[in-house]
Short mmCIF file of C-alpha atoms in Angstrom, two decimals:
data_model
loop_
_atom_site.label_atom_id
_atom_site.label_comp_id
_atom_site.label_asym_id
_atom_site.label_seq_id
_atom_site.Cartn_x
_atom_site.Cartn_y
_atom_site.Cartn_z
CA MET A 900 -68.49 -18.60 -76.03
CA LEU A 901 -65.77 -18.30 -78.64
CA SER A 902 -63.24 -17.21 -76.04
CA MET A 903 -64.03 -20.29 -73.95
CA LYS A 904 -63.58 -22.51 -77.02
CA ALA A 905 -60.30 -20.79 -77.83
CA LEU A 906 -59.15 -21.15 -74.25
CA TYR A 907 -60.02 -24.86 -74.24
CA ARG A 908 -58.40 -25.36 -77.65
CA ASN A 909 -55.14 -23.81 -76.43
CA LEU A 910 -55.03 -25.75 -73.18
CA ARG A 911 -52.38 -28.39 -72.75
CA ILE A 912 -53.54 -31.95 -73.30
CA LYS A 913 -53.27 -32.94 -69.64
CA TYR A 914 -55.50 -30.03 -68.63
CA LYS A 915 -57.97 -30.92 -71.39
CA LEU A 916 -58.11 -34.49 -70.06
CA PHE A 917 -58.49 -33.19 -66.51
CA VAL A 918 -61.33 -30.85 -67.54
CA LEU A 919 -63.01 -33.63 -69.53
CA ILE A 920 -62.82 -36.19 -66.72
CA SER A 921 -63.92 -33.57 -64.18
CA ALA A 922 -66.91 -32.62 -66.35
CA VAL A 923 -67.89 -36.28 -66.68
CA MET A 924 -67.51 -36.80 -62.92
CA LEU A 925 -69.51 -33.65 -62.20
CA THR A 926 -72.31 -34.72 -64.57
CA VAL A 927 -72.42 -38.23 -63.14
CA GLY A 928 -72.26 -36.79 -59.63
CA ILE A 929 -75.18 -34.45 -60.23
CA LEU A 930 -77.22 -37.31 -61.67
CA ILE A 931 -76.34 -39.51 -58.70
CA VAL A 932 -77.25 -36.77 -56.22
CA VAL A 933 -80.54 -36.11 -58.01
CA VAL A 934 -81.42 -39.81 -58.18
CA GLN A 935 -80.32 -40.29 -54.60
CA GLN A 936 -82.37 -37.31 -53.46
CA VAL A 937 -85.43 -38.67 -55.23
CA ALA A 938 -84.81 -42.10 -53.72
CA PHE A 939 -84.43 -40.59 -50.24
CA GLU A 940 -87.60 -38.56 -50.68
CA VAL A 941 -89.48 -41.67 -51.74
CA TYR A 942 -87.95 -43.55 -48.83
CA ASP A 943 -88.81 -40.75 -46.41
CA GLY A 944 -92.35 -40.67 -47.71
CA GLU A 945 -92.63 -44.41 -47.20
CA ILE A 946 -91.32 -44.04 -43.65
CA TYR A 947 -93.79 -41.22 -43.02
CA GLU A 948 -96.67 -43.37 -44.22
CA GLN A 949 -95.52 -46.36 -42.20
CA SER A 950 -95.15 -44.16 -39.12
CA ALA A 951 -98.64 -42.81 -39.67
CA LYS A 952 -99.94 -46.36 -40.00
CA ALA A 953 -98.09 -47.32 -36.82
CA LEU A 954 -99.76 -44.43 -35.02
CA HIS A 955 -103.10 -45.55 -36.41
CA LEU A 956 -102.58 -49.01 -34.94
CA THR A 957 -101.34 -47.52 -31.69
CA SER A 958 -104.27 -45.12 -31.46
CA PHE A 959 -106.61 -48.00 -32.23
CA SER A 960 -105.13 -49.95 -29.31
CA ILE A 961 -105.28 -46.93 -27.03
CA GLU A 962 -108.87 -46.26 -28.05
CA ASN A 963 -109.76 -49.88 -27.25
CA GLU A 964 -108.32 -49.41 -23.80
CA LEU A 965 -110.29 -46.22 -23.37
CA LYS A 966 -113.41 -48.11 -24.43
CA LYS A 967 -112.59 -50.62 -21.74
CA MET A 968 -112.54 -47.72 -19.30
CA GLU A 969 -115.99 -46.70 -20.54
CA GLN A 970 -117.20 -50.28 -20.14
CA LEU A 971 -115.68 -50.41 -16.67
CA THR A 972 -117.60 -47.29 -15.61
CA TYR A 973 -120.75 -48.84 -17.06
CA ARG A 974 -120.13 -52.18 -15.32
CA ILE A 975 -119.59 -50.52 -11.97
CA ALA A 976 -122.54 -48.14 -12.41
CA THR A 977 -124.91 -51.00 -13.24
CA ASP A 978 -123.56 -53.53 -10.75
CA GLY A 979 -126.41 -54.83 -8.57
CA LEU A 980 -124.49 -54.74 -5.31
CA MET A 981 -123.17 -51.26 -6.03
CA GLN A 982 -126.71 -50.13 -6.86
CA SER A 983 -128.03 -51.54 -3.57
CA TYR A 984 -125.21 -50.05 -1.51
CA LEU A 985 -125.70 -46.59 -2.97
CA THR A 986 -129.51 -46.89 -2.72
CA THR A 987 -129.26 -47.75 0.98
CA ILE A 988 -126.92 -44.80 1.57
CA LYS A 989 -129.29 -42.46 -0.26
CA HIS A 990 -132.47 -43.60 1.56
CA GLY A 991 -131.13 -43.58 5.12
CA GLY A 992 -129.31 -45.80 7.54
CA THR A 993 -127.26 -45.18 10.62
CA GLU A 994 -123.74 -43.84 10.68
CA TYR A 995 -122.48 -47.32 11.34
CA ASP A 996 -124.43 -48.66 8.38
CA ARG A 997 -122.79 -46.07 6.15
CA PHE A 998 -119.37 -47.01 7.51
CA VAL A 999 -119.97 -50.68 6.76
CA LEU A 1000 -121.33 -49.88 3.31
CA ALA A 1001 -118.29 -47.71 2.56
CA ALA A 1002 -116.02 -50.69 3.18
CA LYS A 1003 -118.19 -52.88 0.99
CA ILE A 1004 -118.23 -50.27 -1.76
CA ARG A 1005 -114.41 -50.07 -1.81
CA GLU A 1006 -114.12 -53.86 -1.82
CA ARG A 1007 -116.61 -54.09 -4.64
CA MET A 1008 -114.73 -51.40 -6.57
CA ILE A 1009 -111.56 -53.50 -6.32
CA ASN A 1010 -113.36 -56.62 -7.41
CA LEU A 1011 -114.90 -54.87 -10.41
CA GLY A 1012 -111.58 -53.44 -11.69
CA GLY A 1013 -110.30 -50.79 -9.38
CA LEU A 1014 -106.79 -52.23 -9.68
CA ASP A 1015 -106.70 -52.67 -13.46
CA THR A 1016 -103.46 -51.92 -15.30
CA PHE A 1017 -104.25 -48.45 -16.56
CA VAL A 1018 -106.40 -47.33 -13.63
CA LEU A 1019 -104.71 -44.79 -11.41
CA SER A 1020 -107.64 -44.61 -9.07
CA LEU A 1021 -111.38 -45.18 -9.00
CA GLN A 1022 -113.63 -42.63 -7.27
CA ILE A 1023 -117.31 -43.09 -6.41
CA PHE A 1024 -119.38 -40.25 -5.04
CA ASP A 1025 -122.66 -41.14 -3.28
CA TYR A 1026 -125.81 -39.07 -3.18
CA ARG A 1027 -124.33 -37.06 -0.24
CA ASP A 1028 -121.16 -36.35 -2.32
CA ASP A 1029 -119.09 -38.53 -0.02
CA GLU A 1030 -116.11 -39.96 -1.89
CA TYR A 1031 -114.99 -43.62 -1.95
CA ALA A 1032 -111.60 -44.17 -3.58
CA THR A 1033 -109.43 -47.13 -4.43
CA GLY A 1034 -106.62 -47.87 -6.83
CA ALA A 1035 -102.84 -47.70 -7.22
CA LYS A 1036 -102.65 -43.93 -6.77
CA GLN A 1037 -105.61 -42.73 -4.77
CA ILE A 1038 -106.24 -39.03 -4.36
CA SER A 1039 -108.82 -36.94 -2.64
CA THR A 1040 -110.78 -35.10 -5.31
CA SER A 1041 -111.04 -31.38 -4.76
CA LYS A 1042 -114.43 -29.81 -4.36
CA GLU A 1043 -114.01 -27.87 -7.61
CA ARG A 1044 -113.06 -31.02 -9.51
CA ALA A 1045 -115.99 -32.94 -8.01
CA GLU A 1046 -118.38 -30.17 -8.98
CA ALA A 1047 -116.95 -30.17 -12.54
CA ILE A 1048 -117.39 -33.95 -12.80
CA LYS A 1049 -120.95 -33.71 -11.47
CA ARG A 1050 -121.77 -30.93 -13.90
CA GLU A 1051 -120.29 -32.67 -16.95
CA THR A 1052 -121.84 -36.07 -16.21
CA GLY A 1053 -125.20 -34.48 -15.53
CA LEU A 1054 -125.31 -33.28 -19.13
CA LEU A 1055 -125.32 -36.84 -20.52
CA MET A 1056 -127.68 -38.24 -17.88
CA GLY A 1057 -125.74 -41.43 -17.31
CA GLY A 1058 -123.70 -41.61 -20.47
CA ASN A 1059 -119.94 -41.80 -20.30
CA THR A 1060 -118.27 -38.43 -20.02
CA TRP A 1061 -114.57 -37.69 -20.54
CA ILE A 1062 -113.35 -35.23 -17.94
CA LEU A 1063 -110.39 -33.30 -19.26
CA PRO A 1064 -107.36 -32.56 -17.05
CA ASP A 1065 -107.29 -29.32 -15.13
CA LYS A 1066 -105.02 -27.63 -12.63
CA SER A 1067 -106.27 -29.63 -9.69
CA ASP A 1068 -106.02 -33.00 -11.43
CA LYS A 1069 -103.88 -33.31 -14.56
CA VAL A 1070 -105.28 -36.72 -15.45
CA LEU A 1071 -107.90 -37.76 -17.99
CA SER A 1072 -110.91 -39.33 -16.31
CA ALA A 1073 -113.85 -41.38 -17.55
CA ALA A 1074 -117.00 -40.58 -15.56
CA ARG A 1075 -120.74 -41.16 -15.60
CA LEU A 1076 -123.79 -40.82 -13.31
CA ILE A 1077 -124.92 -43.87 -11.37
CA ARG A 1078 -128.69 -44.11 -11.83
CA SER A 1079 -131.01 -46.67 -10.38
CA TYR A 1080 -132.49 -49.14 -12.83
CA ASP A 1081 -134.81 -50.67 -10.20
CA GLN A 1082 -138.25 -50.48 -11.80
CA LEU A 1083 -136.56 -48.05 -14.28
CA ASN A 1084 -137.10 -45.07 -12.02
CA LEU A 1085 -133.55 -43.87 -13.05
CA GLU A 1086 -133.05 -41.87 -9.90
CA THR A 1087 -129.50 -40.60 -9.39
CA LEU A 1088 -127.56 -42.59 -6.77
CA GLY A 1089 -124.17 -40.96 -7.24
CA MET A 1090 -121.41 -40.83 -9.82
CA ILE A 1091 -118.26 -42.69 -10.72
CA ALA A 1092 -114.92 -41.41 -12.09
CA ILE A 1093 -111.97 -43.49 -13.25
CA ARG A 1094 -108.64 -41.67 -13.42
CA ILE A 1095 -106.66 -43.19 -16.31
CA ASP A 1096 -102.89 -43.65 -16.27
CA MET A 1097 -102.28 -42.22 -19.77
CA ASP A 1098 -98.51 -42.17 -19.35
CA LYS A 1099 -98.42 -45.92 -18.82
CA LEU A 1100 -100.99 -46.46 -21.55
CA PHE A 1101 -98.93 -44.40 -23.95
CA GLY A 1102 -95.68 -46.08 -22.91
CA ASP A 1103 -97.01 -49.61 -23.36
CA PHE A 1104 -98.40 -49.01 -26.82
CA MET A 1105 -95.57 -46.82 -28.11
CA LYS A 1106 -92.77 -49.27 -27.47
CA GLY A 1107 -89.96 -49.03 -29.97
CA LEU A 1108 -90.08 -45.23 -30.02
CA ASP A 1109 -88.04 -42.87 -27.93
CA THR A 1110 -90.87 -41.99 -25.55
CA SER A 1111 -88.57 -39.76 -23.55
CA SER A 1112 -88.53 -37.29 -26.46
CA ALA A 1113 -91.85 -38.21 -28.15
CA GLU A 1114 -95.05 -36.54 -27.05
CA PHE A 1115 -98.43 -38.22 -27.32
CA ILE A 1116 -101.35 -35.82 -27.54
CA ILE A 1117 -105.10 -36.33 -27.64
CA ALA A 1118 -106.89 -33.25 -28.91
CA ASP A 1119 -110.59 -32.49 -29.05
CA GLY A 1120 -110.89 -29.55 -31.40
CA ASP A 1121 -109.10 -26.63 -29.78
CA HIS A 1122 -108.96 -28.41 -26.42
CA PHE A 1123 -106.48 -31.00 -25.28
CA VAL A 1124 -107.72 -34.20 -23.71
CA TYR A 1125 -104.21 -35.26 -22.84
CA PRO A 1126 -102.00 -33.74 -21.58
CA GLU A 1127 -103.34 -30.50 -20.21
CA GLN A 1128 -100.60 -28.29 -21.65
CA PRO A 1129 -98.60 -29.94 -24.45
CA SER A 1130 -95.53 -28.33 -26.01
CA ILE A 1131 -97.47 -27.42 -29.15
CA THR A 1132 -100.46 -25.10 -29.43
CA GLY A 1133 -103.82 -25.90 -30.92
CA SER A 1134 -103.42 -23.37 -33.74
CA GLU A 1135 -100.10 -24.91 -34.72
CA LEU A 1136 -101.66 -28.35 -34.80
CA LYS A 1137 -104.43 -27.11 -37.06
CA THR A 1138 -101.82 -25.63 -39.41
CA TYR A 1139 -99.82 -28.86 -39.57
CA MET A 1140 -102.90 -31.08 -39.97
CA ARG A 1141 -104.41 -29.34 -43.00
CA SER A 1142 -103.48 -32.18 -45.35
CA ASN A 1143 -105.03 -35.63 -45.24
CA GLN A 1144 -101.71 -37.46 -45.42
CA GLY A 1145 -101.68 -38.32 -41.73
CA TYR A 1146 -98.22 -36.85 -41.20
CA ALA A 1147 -96.35 -33.58 -41.43
CA VAL A 1148 -92.85 -32.23 -40.84
CA ALA A 1149 -92.89 -29.08 -38.74
CA SER A 1150 -90.19 -26.61 -37.72
CA ARG A 1151 -90.29 -24.97 -34.34
CA GLY A 1152 -87.50 -23.08 -32.63
CA GLY A 1153 -84.90 -24.13 -35.18
CA LYS A 1154 -85.75 -27.81 -34.74
CA GLN A 1155 -87.76 -30.15 -36.90
CA PHE A 1156 -90.54 -32.38 -35.63
CA PHE A 1157 -92.29 -35.29 -37.25
CA ILE A 1158 -96.03 -35.16 -36.50
CA THR A 1159 -98.36 -38.06 -37.17
CA TYR A 1160 -102.06 -37.80 -36.48
CA VAL A 1161 -105.15 -39.93 -36.85
CA PRO A 1162 -108.79 -39.08 -35.98
CA SER A 1163 -110.69 -41.27 -33.55
CA ALA A 1164 -113.27 -43.57 -35.10
CA ASN A 1165 -115.73 -43.21 -32.18
CA THR A 1166 -115.14 -39.74 -30.78
CA SER A 1167 -114.25 -36.27 -31.95
CA TRP A 1168 -110.72 -36.76 -30.70
CA THR A 1169 -107.53 -36.73 -32.73
CA TYR A 1170 -104.55 -38.80 -31.69
CA ILE A 1171 -101.29 -37.00 -32.31
CA ASN A 1172 -97.71 -38.10 -31.91
CA VAL A 1173 -95.01 -35.42 -31.95
CA ILE A 1174 -91.46 -36.77 -32.30
CA PRO A 1175 -88.27 -34.77 -32.76
CA TYR A 1176 -87.16 -35.36 -36.34
CA ASP A 1177 -83.66 -36.27 -35.24
CA GLY A 1178 -85.01 -38.80 -32.82
CA ILE A 1179 -86.60 -41.03 -35.46
CA PHE A 1180 -84.67 -40.07 -38.57
CA LYS A 1181 -81.23 -39.53 -37.05
CA ARG A 1182 -79.80 -42.68 -38.56
CA ILE A 1183 -81.27 -41.88 -41.96
CA GLY A 1184 -79.84 -38.38 -41.75
CA ASP A 1185 -76.46 -39.80 -40.71
CA VAL A 1186 -76.59 -42.22 -43.64
CA LYS A 1187 -77.32 -39.32 -46.00
CA HIS A 1188 -74.43 -37.33 -44.59
CA TYR A 1189 -72.11 -40.33 -44.82
CA VAL A 1190 -73.20 -40.97 -48.40
CA TYR A 1191 -72.51 -37.35 -49.36
CA LEU A 1192 -69.21 -37.42 -47.49
CA ILE A 1193 -68.12 -40.66 -49.15
CA TYR A 1194 -69.20 -39.36 -52.53
CA GLY A 1195 -67.24 -36.15 -51.95
CA LEU A 1196 -64.15 -38.17 -51.04
CA LEU A 1197 -64.65 -40.34 -54.13
CA VAL A 1198 -64.91 -37.22 -56.29
CA ILE A 1199 -61.68 -35.87 -54.81
CA LEU A 1200 -59.94 -39.22 -55.34
CA ALA A 1201 -61.32 -39.40 -58.87
CA LEU A 1202 -60.03 -35.89 -59.63
CA ILE A 1203 -56.59 -36.79 -58.23
CA PHE A 1204 -56.63 -40.01 -60.23
CA SER A 1205 -57.74 -38.19 -63.38
CA PHE A 1206 -54.95 -35.63 -62.96
CA ARG A 1207 -52.38 -38.39 -62.48
CA LEU A 1208 -53.85 -40.28 -65.43
CA SER A 1209 -53.69 -37.21 -67.64
CA LYS A 1210 -50.10 -36.61 -66.56
CA GLY A 1211 -49.26 -40.25 -67.29
CA ILE A 1212 -50.56 -39.76 -70.81
CA THR A 1213 -49.10 -36.33 -71.51
CA ILE A 1214 -45.69 -36.56 -69.80
CA PRO A 1215 -44.30 -38.91 -72.51
CA ILE A 1216 -45.66 -36.51 -75.15
CA GLU A 1217 -44.06 -33.54 -73.39
CA ARG A 1218 -40.74 -35.39 -73.16
CA LEU A 1219 -40.96 -36.23 -76.85
CA ASN A 1220 -41.67 -32.56 -77.57
CA ASP A 1221 -38.56 -31.57 -75.58
CA LYS A 1222 -36.49 -34.06 -77.56
CA MET A 1223 -37.80 -32.57 -80.81
CA LYS A 1224 -36.82 -29.10 -79.63
CA ARG A 1225 -33.27 -30.29 -78.90
CA VAL A 1226 -33.08 -31.99 -82.30
CA ARG A 1227 -34.35 -28.80 -83.92
CA LEU A 1228 -31.35 -27.04 -82.36
CA ASP A 1229 -29.07 -29.61 -84.11
CA ASN A 1230 -28.37 -31.41 -80.84
CA PHE A 1231 -28.41 -34.94 -82.25
CA GLU A 1232 -25.93 -36.47 -79.87
CA ARG A 1233 -27.58 -35.51 -76.54
CA PHE A 1234 -31.23 -35.17 -77.47
CA GLU A 1235 -32.26 -37.67 -74.75
CA GLU A 1236 -32.14 -36.94 -71.02
CA GLN A 1237 -29.41 -38.55 -69.00
CA ASP A 1238 -31.96 -39.87 -66.50
CA ASP A 1239 -34.35 -41.09 -69.21
CA ILE A 1240 -36.62 -43.68 -67.61
CA PRO A 1241 -37.58 -46.84 -69.51
CA MET A 1242 -40.59 -46.22 -71.68
CA ALA A 1243 -43.71 -48.36 -71.61
CA MET A 1244 -44.79 -50.51 -74.53
CA ASP A 1245 -47.81 -48.36 -75.32
CA GLU A 1246 -48.25 -45.93 -78.21
CA ALA A 1247 -46.27 -43.18 -76.45
CA GLY A 1248 -43.37 -45.57 -75.88
CA GLN A 1249 -43.47 -46.61 -79.52
CA LEU A 1250 -43.38 -42.94 -80.55
CA HIS A 1251 -40.26 -42.43 -78.42
CA ARG A 1252 -38.53 -45.51 -79.82
CA ASN A 1253 -39.42 -44.67 -83.44
CA PHE A 1254 -38.28 -41.08 -82.89
CA ARG A 1255 -34.99 -42.32 -81.41
CA ILE A 1256 -34.44 -44.64 -84.40
CA MET A 1257 -35.36 -41.87 -86.84
CA VAL A 1258 -33.01 -39.36 -85.18
CA ARG A 1259 -30.15 -41.85 -85.16
CA ARG A 1260 -30.78 -42.66 -88.82
CA ILE A 1261 -30.85 -38.96 -89.69
CA ASP A 1262 -27.66 -38.49 -87.70
CA ASP A 1263 -26.02 -41.38 -89.56
CA LEU A 1264 -27.11 -39.90 -92.89
CA ILE A 1265 -25.78 -36.51 -91.85
CA GLN A 1266 -22.49 -38.08 -90.81
CA GLU A 1267 -22.33 -40.06 -94.03
CA ASN A 1268 -23.09 -36.98 -96.11
CA TYR A 1269 -20.54 -35.03 -94.10
CA VAL A 1270 -17.88 -37.66 -94.81
CA LYS A 1271 -18.79 -37.63 -98.51
CA GLN A 1272 -18.58 -33.86 -98.64
CA ILE A 1273 -15.16 -33.98 -97.01
CA THR A 1274 -14.07 -36.67 -99.48
CA ILE A 1275 -15.30 -34.60 -102.40
CA LYS A 1276 -13.49 -31.54 -101.10
CA GLU A 1277 -10.34 -33.57 -100.64
CA SER A 1278 -10.71 -34.92 -104.18
CA ASP A 1279 -11.19 -31.41 -105.50
CA PHE A 1280 -8.17 -30.29 -103.57
CA LYS A 1281 -6.12 -33.15 -104.93
CA ALA A 1282 -7.41 -32.42 -108.39
CA LEU A 1283 -6.27 -28.83 -107.96
CA GLN A 1284 -2.93 -30.13 -106.81
CA ALA A 1285 -2.86 -32.55 -109.74
CA GLN A 1286 -3.45 -29.64 -112.13
CA ILE A 1287 0.13 -28.65 -111.51
CA ASN A 1288 1.41 -31.74 -113.30
CA PRO A 1289 -0.65 -31.24 -116.55
CA HIS A 1290 0.51 -27.61 -116.80
CA PHE A 1291 4.02 -28.67 -116.17
CA LEU A 1292 3.61 -31.43 -118.78
CA TYR A 1293 2.16 -28.98 -121.32
CA ASN A 1294 5.06 -26.62 -120.81
CA THR A 1295 7.50 -29.46 -121.12
CA LEU A 1296 5.91 -30.75 -124.32
CA ASP A 1297 5.87 -27.25 -125.72
CA THR A 1298 9.57 -26.93 -124.98
CA ILE A 1299 10.26 -30.24 -126.71
CA ASN A 1300 8.16 -29.13 -129.68
CA TRP A 1301 10.19 -25.98 -130.18
CA SER A 1302 13.43 -27.80 -129.65
CA ALA A 1303 12.44 -30.36 -132.32
CA LYS A 1304 11.51 -27.59 -134.76
CA MET A 1305 14.81 -25.81 -134.14
CA SER A 1306 16.64 -29.10 -134.76
CA GLY A 1307 14.67 -29.79 -137.92
CA GLN A 1308 12.94 -32.84 -136.41
CA SER A 1309 9.50 -32.26 -137.88
CA HIS A 1310 8.13 -35.69 -137.06
CA ILE A 1311 9.05 -35.26 -133.37
CA SER A 1312 7.35 -31.86 -133.38
CA SER A 1313 4.17 -33.30 -134.90
CA MET A 1314 4.06 -36.13 -132.38
CA VAL A 1315 4.54 -33.73 -129.48
CA GLU A 1316 1.83 -31.38 -130.75
CA SER A 1317 -0.61 -34.29 -131.22
CA LEU A 1318 0.13 -35.66 -127.74
CA GLY A 1319 -0.39 -32.23 -126.18
CA PHE A 1320 -3.71 -31.87 -127.98
CA LEU A 1321 -4.88 -35.28 -126.72
CA LEU A 1322 -3.92 -34.40 -123.13
CA ARG A 1323 -5.77 -31.08 -123.27
CA SER A 1324 -8.85 -32.72 -124.76
CA SER A 1325 -9.03 -35.44 -122.07
CA ILE A 1326 -8.50 -33.01 -119.18
CA ASN A 1327 -10.08 -29.72 -120.18
CA LEU A 1328 -13.28 -30.87 -121.91
CA LYS A 1329 -16.05 -30.62 -119.29
CA GLU A 1330 -19.07 -31.13 -121.56
CA PRO A 1331 -20.32 -34.71 -121.97
CA LEU A 1332 -21.34 -33.99 -125.61
CA ILE A 1333 -19.03 -32.40 -128.24
CA PRO A 1334 -19.35 -31.75 -132.00
CA LEU A 1335 -18.35 -34.62 -134.27
CA SER A 1336 -15.73 -32.40 -135.86
CA HIS A 1337 -13.98 -31.99 -132.51
CA GLU A 1338 -14.08 -35.74 -131.90
CA LEU A 1339 -12.56 -36.32 -135.39
CA GLU A 1340 -9.83 -33.82 -134.56
CA ILE A 1341 -8.93 -35.92 -131.49
CA ILE A 1342 -8.85 -39.05 -133.66
CA LEU A 1343 -6.61 -37.40 -136.26
CA ASN A 1344 -4.08 -36.36 -133.59
CA TYR A 1345 -4.11 -39.89 -132.23
CA ILE A 1346 -3.55 -41.32 -135.77
CA THR A 1347 -0.68 -38.89 -136.31
CA ILE A 1348 1.16 -40.33 -133.30
CA GLN A 1349 0.42 -43.89 -134.38
CA GLN A 1350 1.55 -43.28 -137.99
CA PHE A 1351 4.98 -42.25 -136.73
CA ARG A 1352 5.02 -45.45 -134.73
CA PHE A 1353 3.77 -47.91 -137.35
CA GLU A 1354 4.83 -45.93 -140.49
CA GLU A 1355 3.62 -47.60 -143.70
CA ARG A 1356 1.87 -50.41 -141.79
CA LEU A 1357 -0.91 -47.97 -140.74
CA ASP A 1358 -3.17 -46.85 -143.58
CA PHE A 1359 -5.90 -44.50 -142.31
CA ARG A 1360 -8.68 -42.95 -144.38
CA LEU A 1361 -11.45 -40.58 -143.15
CA ASP A 1362 -14.73 -40.33 -145.10
CA ILE A 1363 -17.36 -38.22 -143.25
CA ALA A 1364 -20.12 -36.23 -144.81
CA GLU A 1365 -19.80 -32.55 -144.07
CA GLY A 1366 -23.39 -32.36 -142.90
CA LEU A 1367 -22.57 -34.58 -139.96
CA LEU A 1368 -19.61 -32.58 -138.63
CA ASP A 1369 -21.83 -30.41 -136.38
CA CYS A 1370 -23.66 -33.39 -134.82
CA ALA A 1371 -23.15 -33.83 -131.05
CA VAL A 1372 -21.56 -37.07 -129.90
CA PRO A 1373 -20.37 -38.27 -126.48
CA LYS A 1374 -16.87 -37.08 -125.70
CA LEU A 1375 -14.15 -39.66 -126.55
CA SER A 1376 -16.72 -42.12 -127.87
CA LEU A 1377 -15.01 -42.74 -131.24
CA GLN A 1378 -11.34 -42.46 -130.19
CA PRO A 1379 -11.43 -45.73 -128.08
CA ILE A 1380 -12.91 -47.56 -131.10
CA VAL A 1381 -10.08 -46.34 -133.35
CA GLU A 1382 -7.54 -47.15 -130.66
CA ASN A 1383 -8.86 -50.72 -130.33
CA ALA A 1384 -8.78 -51.13 -134.13
CA VAL A 1385 -5.14 -50.06 -134.16
CA ASN A 1386 -4.13 -52.23 -131.20
CA TYR A 1387 -5.88 -55.39 -132.37
CA GLY A 1388 -5.35 -54.79 -136.10
CA LEU A 1389 -1.60 -54.12 -135.96
#
C-alpha cells in the first residue's frame, strides 16, 4: 500500500491527472454498467411477463376454437337428420338406400361445418364402420387409427375425446360416439372425428411472432397433444416449468430458447410456446451490444481527451521547469525557447509571464551590479594610481622642508611640515572616529600655516580639558569649523 502511494506521489502531474480521470471514468462506467444491467434485467423480466400474458391470451383463443370443435362434434352427433340417417343405416336398407344416405350424410356434414376454417376433414363412421369424409383435406382413416378412435371414444360413452396424433395421422382430432337419443335408448349409431388444422390455428393466433422459428406445443402430462414429436422432450419441459412464473429461459445445444407456458382452464393440457431467444430478443441484444460498444468508444475517447487535457495542463509547467533549469545554469539571455509559442491567459500563462519579468529584472540587477563592481574596481585602480601623486608630494614637501632648514628658513620649514601633516591626515585616516587629541593636532597644524599667512592678525587660543582629549569625534569635524572662522573672521 505504501509503495503504491509512493509511486503515485512520485508520478508526473500529467500521469496523476490521467490516473485520476481514468479512475473516475472507470467508477462511473461500472456504475452505469451495473445500473444498465439492472434496467435491462427489469426490462427483460417485463418482456417475459408480457410474452407470457400474450401466450395466455393466445392459448385462450386457441382453447375457444378447440371448444368450438367440441361443440361441432356435439352438434353433428345430435343433429336429427344425422341421427335418422345413421339409424336407417344401422337397422337395414338396401345397398342403394345406403348409397343415397351416404350422399346425404356428406351433404349434411358440409352444412353443419365440415368446411369450417380450422377443419382439415370431418369423418363419420356408421355402425358398420363405413367411413364418410368431407373437408378441405380429406383422408382415408387407417384401420388402426379407426380402431384407436373407437376405443378412446368408447371410454367416455359419448363425451368428447381428444385423439392424439400418431404415426398414421399426425393431426389432433376431436371425436365422440354418436348415440341415439330417440326415447333415450342411447344406442350407438357410429362415431364422428374432426381432424383439426393446428398449424393454421397456431399461425392465425400467433401473428406478430416468427412462426417459422417458433414452436407451439400442447402437452398433456408426459404426452404431447400437438405435435406428435416436438423438438423438446417431456422431461426437459418439466424441468423448465418448475416455477410458476409462466416463462423460462432454456439452453439447448449452445442456443437459448424463451419458453412461455400456460395451463388450460378446462383440460389437463398445457400450452407451450418455444421461441429461439435470438428470434424475439435479437433487437434487444443488438441494442445491448451497441450500448456497450458505444460506451467503450466513449471511454476510449474520454481517456484520449483526459490525456490531452492533462498534457495541456502540464506542458506549460514542464516548459517553465525547463526555463528554471536554464536559469539555474546562469543562462539568463537564452532561457526561453526560440520557437516559444504564445502562452494562454490562464494561470500557467501568468506564471510564464511573471517568471519572464522576474528573470529579466534579476538579469538587469545582475548587470547593474556588475557595472557597479566594475566602476568600483576602476575607482580603486584610479585611487591606486592617484596614490603616486601624494607620495610624490610628500617627498617633494620633505625635500623643501630640509632645504628650508638648511637655508635657515624656519617659518618655511614649519609651514611645509604642517601642510604635509594635513595631507597625510586627510588621505591616510581610514577610521570615521578619531581621538579629540588627534583632531586638535590637525587644527594646530592648520593654524600654524594660517599664522604665517595672517601674522599678528590671527590670535588663536586653545583651552581643552585634559579629560576630553581621549574622547572620539568624527574625523575632520572641528577643522572645517576653525577654517570657516578664519575665512569669515579675517
